[in-house]
Short mmCIF file of C-alpha atoms in Angstrom, two decimals:
data_model
loop_
_atom_site.label_atom_id
_atom_site.label_comp_id
_atom_site.label_asym_id
_atom_site.label_seq_id
_atom_site.Cartn_x
_atom_site.Cartn_y
_atom_site.Cartn_z
CA MET A 1 69.18 113.23 24.13
CA ARG A 2 72.79 114.38 26.38
CA GLU A 3 71.47 117.73 25.05
CA ILE A 4 68.48 117.73 26.46
CA ILE A 5 69.42 116.62 29.27
CA GLY A 6 71.80 119.45 29.44
CA TYR A 7 69.72 121.79 29.10
CA PHE A 8 67.02 120.71 32.17
CA PHE A 9 70.14 121.06 34.34
CA MET A 10 70.87 124.47 32.85
CA PHE A 11 66.83 125.46 33.44
CA ILE A 12 66.96 124.66 37.39
CA GLY A 13 70.66 126.61 37.82
CA VAL A 14 69.07 129.86 36.30
CA LEU A 15 65.98 129.22 38.26
CA PHE A 16 67.87 128.56 41.42
CA ASP A 17 69.55 131.36 40.24
CA ALA A 18 66.55 133.94 39.89
CA VAL A 19 65.76 132.55 43.95
CA GLY A 20 68.57 133.67 45.38
CA CYS A 21 68.19 137.50 43.73
CA ILE A 22 65.16 137.62 45.29
CA GLY A 23 66.08 136.84 48.17
CA LEU A 24 69.43 139.01 48.22
CA VAL A 25 66.05 141.92 47.77
CA ARG A 26 63.79 140.56 50.19
CA LEU A 27 65.40 139.13 52.75
CA PRO A 28 65.02 141.82 56.05
CA ASP A 29 69.37 142.02 57.44
CA LEU A 30 72.57 141.38 56.27
CA TYR A 31 73.66 137.64 57.30
CA ASN A 32 70.72 136.56 56.29
CA ARG A 33 70.58 137.72 52.46
CA LEU A 34 74.87 136.48 52.39
CA GLN A 35 73.60 132.99 52.99
CA ALA A 36 70.12 132.84 51.22
CA SER A 37 72.05 134.59 48.18
CA LEU A 38 75.07 132.97 47.80
CA LYS A 39 73.98 129.66 48.64
CA CYS A 40 71.43 129.27 45.49
CA VAL A 41 74.10 131.14 44.06
CA ALA A 42 76.46 128.90 44.51
CA MET A 43 73.95 125.59 43.28
CA GLY A 44 72.29 127.75 40.32
CA THR A 45 76.08 128.05 38.65
CA SER A 46 76.60 124.99 39.40
CA LEU A 47 74.12 123.90 37.94
CA ILE A 48 74.63 125.50 34.93
CA LEU A 49 78.64 124.25 34.40
CA LEU A 50 77.00 120.74 34.63
CA GLY A 51 74.68 121.53 32.18
CA THR A 52 77.95 122.42 30.50
CA ILE A 53 79.97 119.80 31.20
CA ILE A 54 77.08 117.17 29.65
CA ILE A 55 76.60 119.15 26.51
CA VAL A 56 80.26 119.65 25.31
CA GLY A 57 81.71 116.18 26.40
CA VAL A 58 85.36 115.39 27.60
CA SER A 59 86.44 118.29 25.27
CA PRO A 60 88.81 121.56 26.26
CA VAL A 61 85.73 123.27 27.02
CA GLY A 62 84.98 120.68 29.13
CA ALA A 63 87.86 120.57 31.23
CA LYS A 64 87.38 124.55 32.13
CA ALA A 65 83.73 124.03 32.83
CA PHE A 66 85.17 120.72 35.66
CA LEU A 67 88.07 123.49 37.21
CA CYS A 68 85.88 126.37 37.20
CA LEU A 69 82.73 124.07 39.19
CA LEU A 70 85.97 122.62 41.40
CA PHE A 71 86.95 126.69 42.27
CA ILE A 72 83.55 127.83 42.54
CA LEU A 73 82.64 125.03 45.46
CA ILE A 74 85.90 126.02 47.20
CA ILE A 75 85.59 129.52 47.10
CA SER A 76 82.29 130.73 48.08
CA PRO A 77 82.22 128.99 51.01
CA THR A 78 85.81 130.63 52.16
CA THR A 79 84.20 133.90 51.03
CA GLU A 80 80.72 133.92 52.49
CA HIS A 81 83.04 132.97 55.98
CA ALA A 82 84.86 136.61 54.72
CA LEU A 83 82.03 138.41 54.70
CA ALA A 84 80.40 137.99 57.39
CA ARG A 85 83.19 137.88 60.10
CA ALA A 86 84.41 140.93 58.59
CA SER A 87 80.53 143.01 58.34
CA TYR A 88 80.42 141.67 62.61
CA ILE A 89 83.42 142.99 63.25
CA ALA A 90 82.33 146.18 60.96
CA GLY A 91 79.76 146.36 63.30
CA VAL A 92 76.44 145.83 61.36
CA LYS A 93 73.24 145.17 63.39
CA MET A 94 71.24 142.22 63.05
CA TRP A 95 67.96 141.66 62.58
CA GLU A 96 65.47 143.00 65.42
CA LYS A 97 63.61 139.96 65.52
CA SER A 98 66.81 137.49 66.02
CA ILE A 99 66.35 135.54 69.11
CA VAL A 100 69.65 135.05 70.40
CA ASP A 101 73.23 136.60 69.97
CA ARG A 102 75.87 134.18 71.65
CA LEU A 103 78.91 135.81 70.69
CA ASN A 104 78.26 139.53 71.34
CA GLU A 105 77.11 137.76 75.04
CA ASP A 106 80.87 136.42 75.24
CA LYS A 107 82.56 139.43 74.54
CA LYS A 108 80.43 141.32 77.53
CA SER A 109 81.71 139.36 80.33
CA GLU A 110 84.65 139.02 78.69
CA THR A 111 85.40 142.89 79.48
CA GLY A 112 83.15 143.18 81.81
CA MET B 1 66.45 128.09 24.53
CA ILE B 2 69.78 129.58 25.54
CA ASN B 3 68.69 132.90 24.50
CA LEU B 4 66.10 132.78 27.16
CA LEU B 5 67.66 131.26 29.81
CA ALA B 6 70.47 134.47 28.99
CA ILE B 7 67.28 136.52 29.40
CA ILE B 8 66.60 135.03 32.31
CA LEU B 9 70.40 135.30 33.70
CA VAL B 10 69.82 138.89 32.58
CA CYS B 11 67.19 139.66 34.60
CA CYS B 12 68.59 139.22 37.30
CA ILE B 13 71.70 140.67 37.23
CA PHE B 14 69.60 143.83 37.25
CA ILE B 15 68.12 142.76 40.27
CA CYS B 16 71.87 142.36 41.96
CA LEU B 17 72.20 145.65 40.64
CA PHE B 18 69.61 146.99 42.35
CA ARG B 19 71.08 145.86 45.62
CA ILE B 20 73.99 147.25 44.66
CA ALA B 21 72.51 151.32 44.39
CA ARG B 22 70.21 150.57 47.10
CA GLY B 23 72.54 148.56 49.80
CA PRO B 24 72.11 150.58 53.14
CA SER B 25 75.90 150.13 54.12
CA ALA B 26 79.30 149.32 52.12
CA SER B 27 78.39 145.26 53.89
CA ASP B 28 75.79 145.00 51.54
CA ARG B 29 77.52 145.63 48.24
CA ALA B 30 80.21 143.43 49.35
CA VAL B 31 77.15 141.20 49.29
CA ALA B 32 76.21 141.98 46.44
CA ILE B 33 79.53 141.78 44.08
CA ASP B 34 80.67 138.48 45.29
CA VAL B 35 77.13 136.82 44.22
CA LEU B 36 77.11 139.42 40.78
CA GLY B 37 80.39 137.65 40.18
CA ILE B 38 79.72 134.70 40.67
CA MET B 39 76.45 134.90 38.06
CA ILE B 40 78.82 136.67 35.70
CA VAL B 41 80.59 132.70 35.46
CA ALA B 42 77.06 131.39 34.57
CA PHE B 43 77.00 133.85 32.15
CA GLY B 44 80.53 132.50 30.52
CA ALA B 45 79.65 129.06 30.63
CA PHE B 46 76.15 130.08 28.47
CA MET B 47 78.32 132.29 25.59
CA SER B 48 80.46 129.36 25.71
CA ILE B 49 78.28 126.84 24.63
CA LYS B 50 76.05 129.57 21.97
CA THR B 51 79.49 130.23 20.51
CA GLY B 52 81.17 127.38 20.76
CA LYS B 53 84.38 128.99 21.71
CA GLU B 54 86.47 128.45 24.32
CA PHE B 55 87.79 131.79 25.66
CA TYR B 56 85.18 132.52 27.46
CA LEU B 57 85.13 130.32 29.57
CA THR B 58 88.94 131.50 30.42
CA THR B 59 87.91 134.51 31.29
CA ALA B 60 84.92 133.85 33.11
CA LEU B 61 87.99 131.50 35.35
CA VAL B 62 89.80 134.33 35.46
CA TRP B 63 86.73 136.70 36.82
CA ALA B 64 86.01 134.86 39.45
CA LEU B 65 89.36 134.05 40.22
CA LEU B 66 90.02 137.93 40.05
CA ASN B 67 86.01 138.23 42.86
CA PHE B 68 87.60 136.07 45.13
CA ILE B 69 90.98 138.02 45.27
CA GLY B 70 88.68 141.11 45.60
CA VAL B 71 86.34 140.33 48.29
CA LEU B 72 88.62 138.49 50.45
CA ALA B 73 90.62 142.60 50.36
CA LEU B 74 87.37 143.91 50.56
CA SER B 75 86.44 142.59 53.72
CA LYS B 76 89.65 142.85 54.58
CA PHE B 77 88.85 146.42 54.30
CA LEU B 78 85.89 146.45 56.14
CA GLU B 79 87.25 144.82 59.08
CA GLY B 80 90.01 147.59 59.82
CA LYS B 81 93.28 146.37 59.56
CA GLY B 82 96.11 145.75 57.58
CA PHE B 83 96.13 143.28 54.50
CA ASP B 84 99.27 141.76 55.77
CA ASP B 85 97.56 139.87 59.23
CA MET C 1 108.68 117.11 49.59
CA LYS C 2 106.68 119.94 50.21
CA LYS C 3 107.51 120.68 47.24
CA LEU C 4 107.16 117.90 45.07
CA VAL C 5 104.12 117.72 46.09
CA LEU C 6 102.77 121.07 45.33
CA SER C 7 104.46 120.77 42.01
CA MET C 8 102.55 117.61 41.22
CA ILE C 9 99.05 119.63 42.29
CA SER C 10 99.62 122.68 40.02
CA PHE C 11 100.87 120.24 37.17
CA ILE C 12 97.20 118.60 37.29
CA VAL C 13 96.01 121.98 37.25
CA TRP C 14 97.85 122.75 34.27
CA VAL C 15 96.29 119.80 32.38
CA LEU C 16 93.26 120.67 33.00
CA LEU C 17 94.21 124.67 32.09
CA SER C 18 95.67 123.47 28.75
CA TRP C 19 94.53 120.64 27.30
CA PRO C 20 96.96 118.84 25.70
CA PHE C 21 95.40 115.98 24.35
CA THR C 22 94.81 116.57 21.06
CA PRO C 23 93.02 113.84 18.02
CA HIS C 24 96.26 113.97 16.95
CA GLY C 25 97.67 112.87 19.65
CA ILE C 26 98.97 114.21 22.81
CA ASP C 27 100.90 118.18 22.85
CA TRP C 28 104.10 117.26 23.74
CA GLN C 29 105.07 120.96 24.02
CA ALA C 30 102.22 121.83 26.38
CA ILE C 31 103.41 119.27 29.08
CA VAL C 32 107.63 120.34 28.56
CA VAL C 33 106.63 123.73 29.60
CA GLY C 34 104.14 122.17 32.31
CA ILE C 35 106.52 120.82 34.03
CA VAL C 36 109.26 123.70 34.21
CA ALA C 37 106.57 126.03 35.14
CA SER C 38 104.41 123.74 37.70
CA GLY C 39 108.45 122.43 38.66
CA PHE C 40 109.60 126.10 39.29
CA VAL C 41 106.01 126.95 41.35
CA GLY C 42 106.13 124.12 43.54
CA ILE C 43 110.78 125.42 43.78
CA LEU C 44 109.01 129.34 45.32
CA PHE C 45 105.90 128.52 47.08
CA GLY C 46 106.87 125.19 48.72
CA ASP C 47 107.40 126.61 52.02
CA VAL C 48 104.05 128.17 52.79
CA PHE C 49 101.91 124.75 51.76
CA THR C 50 101.37 122.91 54.47
CA ASP C 51 102.87 120.89 57.57
CA SER C 52 102.96 117.64 56.78
CA PRO C 53 103.02 116.44 52.76
CA HIS C 54 103.70 112.38 54.07
CA ARG C 55 99.82 112.76 54.24
CA PHE C 56 99.34 113.15 51.09
CA PHE C 57 100.28 109.76 50.22
CA GLU C 58 97.91 107.36 52.19
CA LEU C 59 95.12 106.11 50.29
CA LYS C 60 92.91 106.02 52.73
CA ARG C 61 91.90 109.21 53.10
CA TYR C 62 91.03 109.52 49.24
CA PHE C 63 87.67 107.44 49.52
CA TRP C 64 86.79 109.37 53.01
CA LEU C 65 87.99 112.12 50.79
CA LEU C 66 85.41 111.20 48.24
CA TYR C 67 82.77 110.35 51.52
CA PHE C 68 83.20 113.49 52.54
CA ILE C 69 82.27 115.11 48.91
CA ALA C 70 78.78 113.12 48.69
CA VAL C 71 77.64 114.15 52.04
CA PHE C 72 78.81 118.03 51.31
CA VAL C 73 76.92 117.61 48.25
CA TRP C 74 73.95 116.54 49.64
CA ALA C 75 73.99 119.28 52.64
CA PHE C 76 74.29 121.71 49.47
CA LEU C 77 71.84 120.79 47.53
CA GLU C 78 69.23 120.44 51.21
CA ALA C 79 70.71 123.86 51.96
CA SER C 80 69.78 125.34 49.07
CA PHE C 81 66.24 123.92 48.93
CA ASP C 82 65.78 125.01 52.21
CA PHE C 83 66.48 129.32 50.80
CA ALA C 84 64.52 128.72 48.15
CA TYR C 85 61.39 127.75 49.94
CA ARG C 86 62.18 130.53 53.05
CA VAL C 87 62.53 133.13 50.34
CA LEU C 88 59.20 132.12 48.37
CA HIS C 89 57.09 131.57 51.06
CA PRO C 90 54.47 134.42 51.55
CA SER C 91 55.39 135.38 54.88
CA LEU C 92 59.91 134.85 55.60
CA PRO C 93 59.46 131.35 58.69
CA ILE C 94 63.18 132.43 59.34
CA ARG C 95 64.39 133.18 63.19
CA PRO C 96 67.58 134.02 63.02
CA GLY C 97 70.23 134.09 65.94
CA ILE C 98 74.05 133.31 66.76
CA ILE C 99 74.93 130.38 68.06
CA LYS C 100 77.87 128.92 69.65
CA VAL C 101 79.51 125.29 68.57
CA LYS C 102 82.50 122.90 70.12
CA THR C 103 84.73 120.90 67.97
CA LYS C 104 87.41 117.90 68.84
CA LEU C 105 89.60 119.28 65.15
CA LYS C 106 92.65 120.08 65.84
CA LYS C 107 95.18 121.00 63.17
CA ARG C 108 94.44 124.33 61.43
CA ALA C 109 93.80 122.37 57.64
CA GLY C 110 90.78 120.27 59.63
CA ILE C 111 89.13 123.71 61.79
CA ALA C 112 89.16 125.67 57.81
CA MET C 113 87.84 123.48 56.50
CA LEU C 114 84.55 122.61 58.91
CA ALA C 115 84.12 125.77 59.42
CA ASN C 116 83.68 125.95 55.33
CA SER C 117 82.07 123.25 54.80
CA ILE C 118 79.64 124.44 57.40
CA GLY C 119 78.92 127.32 55.70
CA PHE C 120 76.89 124.98 52.75
CA ALA C 121 74.94 122.83 55.96
CA PRO C 122 71.19 124.28 55.99
CA GLY C 123 71.03 127.85 56.87
CA ALA C 124 74.74 127.98 58.42
CA VAL C 125 77.23 130.39 58.54
CA THR C 126 80.50 130.82 60.43
CA VAL C 127 80.58 133.90 61.78
CA GLU C 128 83.52 133.84 64.05
CA VAL C 129 86.60 130.54 65.24
CA ILE C 130 87.98 131.41 68.86
CA GLY C 131 90.33 128.45 69.26
CA ASP C 132 87.65 125.45 69.28
CA THR C 133 85.18 126.98 69.64
CA LEU C 134 82.68 128.03 66.23
CA TYR C 135 80.19 131.71 66.52
CA ILE C 136 77.66 130.74 63.80
CA HIS C 137 74.55 132.43 62.38
CA MET C 138 71.39 130.20 61.37
CA ALA C 139 68.69 131.30 59.94
CA CYS C 140 66.28 129.05 61.35
CA LEU C 141 67.20 128.14 65.15
CA ARG C 142 66.05 124.72 66.00
CA TYR C 143 68.77 124.41 69.10
CA GLN C 144 69.61 127.26 71.57
CA ASP C 145 71.89 124.97 73.56
CA THR C 146 75.55 124.55 73.03
CA GLU C 147 75.83 120.65 73.30
CA GLU C 148 72.49 120.03 70.78
CA ALA C 149 73.15 122.68 68.30
CA THR C 150 77.10 120.46 68.32
CA ALA C 151 75.53 117.34 67.77
CA TYR C 152 73.01 119.08 65.00
CA VAL C 153 75.13 121.10 63.18
CA VAL C 154 79.13 119.72 63.59
CA ARG C 155 79.47 116.05 64.22
CA ARG C 156 78.16 114.72 60.70
CA PHE C 157 80.90 116.99 58.90
CA GLU C 158 83.41 116.16 62.03
CA ARG C 159 83.41 112.69 62.01
CA ILE C 160 84.58 112.26 58.41
CA LEU C 161 87.53 115.33 58.81
CA GLU C 162 89.06 113.35 60.97
CA ARG C 163 89.11 110.90 59.16
CA ILE C 164 91.05 113.17 56.70
CA PHE C 165 93.17 115.22 58.24
CA GLU C 166 94.47 114.06 62.26
#
């Protein structure tokens, strides 16, 4: 019974990973790609690790899987923010159908 | 069951490698490398269940850590600043 | 004080990592090595850890932290289902843009947590933080005005983070 629930979670997780990778190819510009793929892949990997914890129970493997889960939940938003900021400063263009860019407006009004 | 899931995951990793090869700018490649690292952690969990050994998850944990530090260093490099501020 | 808190945190991580609870009893060797190593880490790196270590001993903050984790996981689920829908839809219904929001938090740790948790709110990522202004990129814009966007995105995390960090 426990194995069936665990494999169910892992199956959903793999589907989320696949959606994240499709998003990595389909979406038009870097910022959308960053959000879509990192969120979906972090969700998928968390579900896979949760399935691992459910299958193996309280054991060394379970403790390590829990540590991995905690770690992924901490690092993936941090890297998301760091990459977004770095690519904005490096001058990566947004998609041409984007609606507003308040950061650019504010920077222009500061300099003159 | 676990073999099927692992095969789907490997296909996802190949899609990700396509973006690394193709990506127009350096930032696209950095994003794809980050996503690839997180998926390798999932693959470590699969291997750990399939073989019942513990050290695959240890490897996955260390991979996540090194991936984190590597992506932070890459983003600092893309900003064009030194590593110490 | 700082050193003690950091040592305790690293000891908990050590116990999870080495898992000394064998079927025959507790492996005391691993625990002694862990105490020595985490004490060493605490002495070396305690100075760069946090500004106000006495907050770690207030029990009320941990209950707010649990509530925050629940809200965070819910936002995370909402965000991934939202993006799965947008990616798989044949015509890609996205309206991206960068907007501006304000926060009331003062502590640096609180602002960092806020920026990170916005990274998991539905369709948003923090691009730049200047003072108390956060510039966020949203994949599907609903509000372009600063006040409305603040009420929509920031408020639900901010009112909990106030209780944890301030």
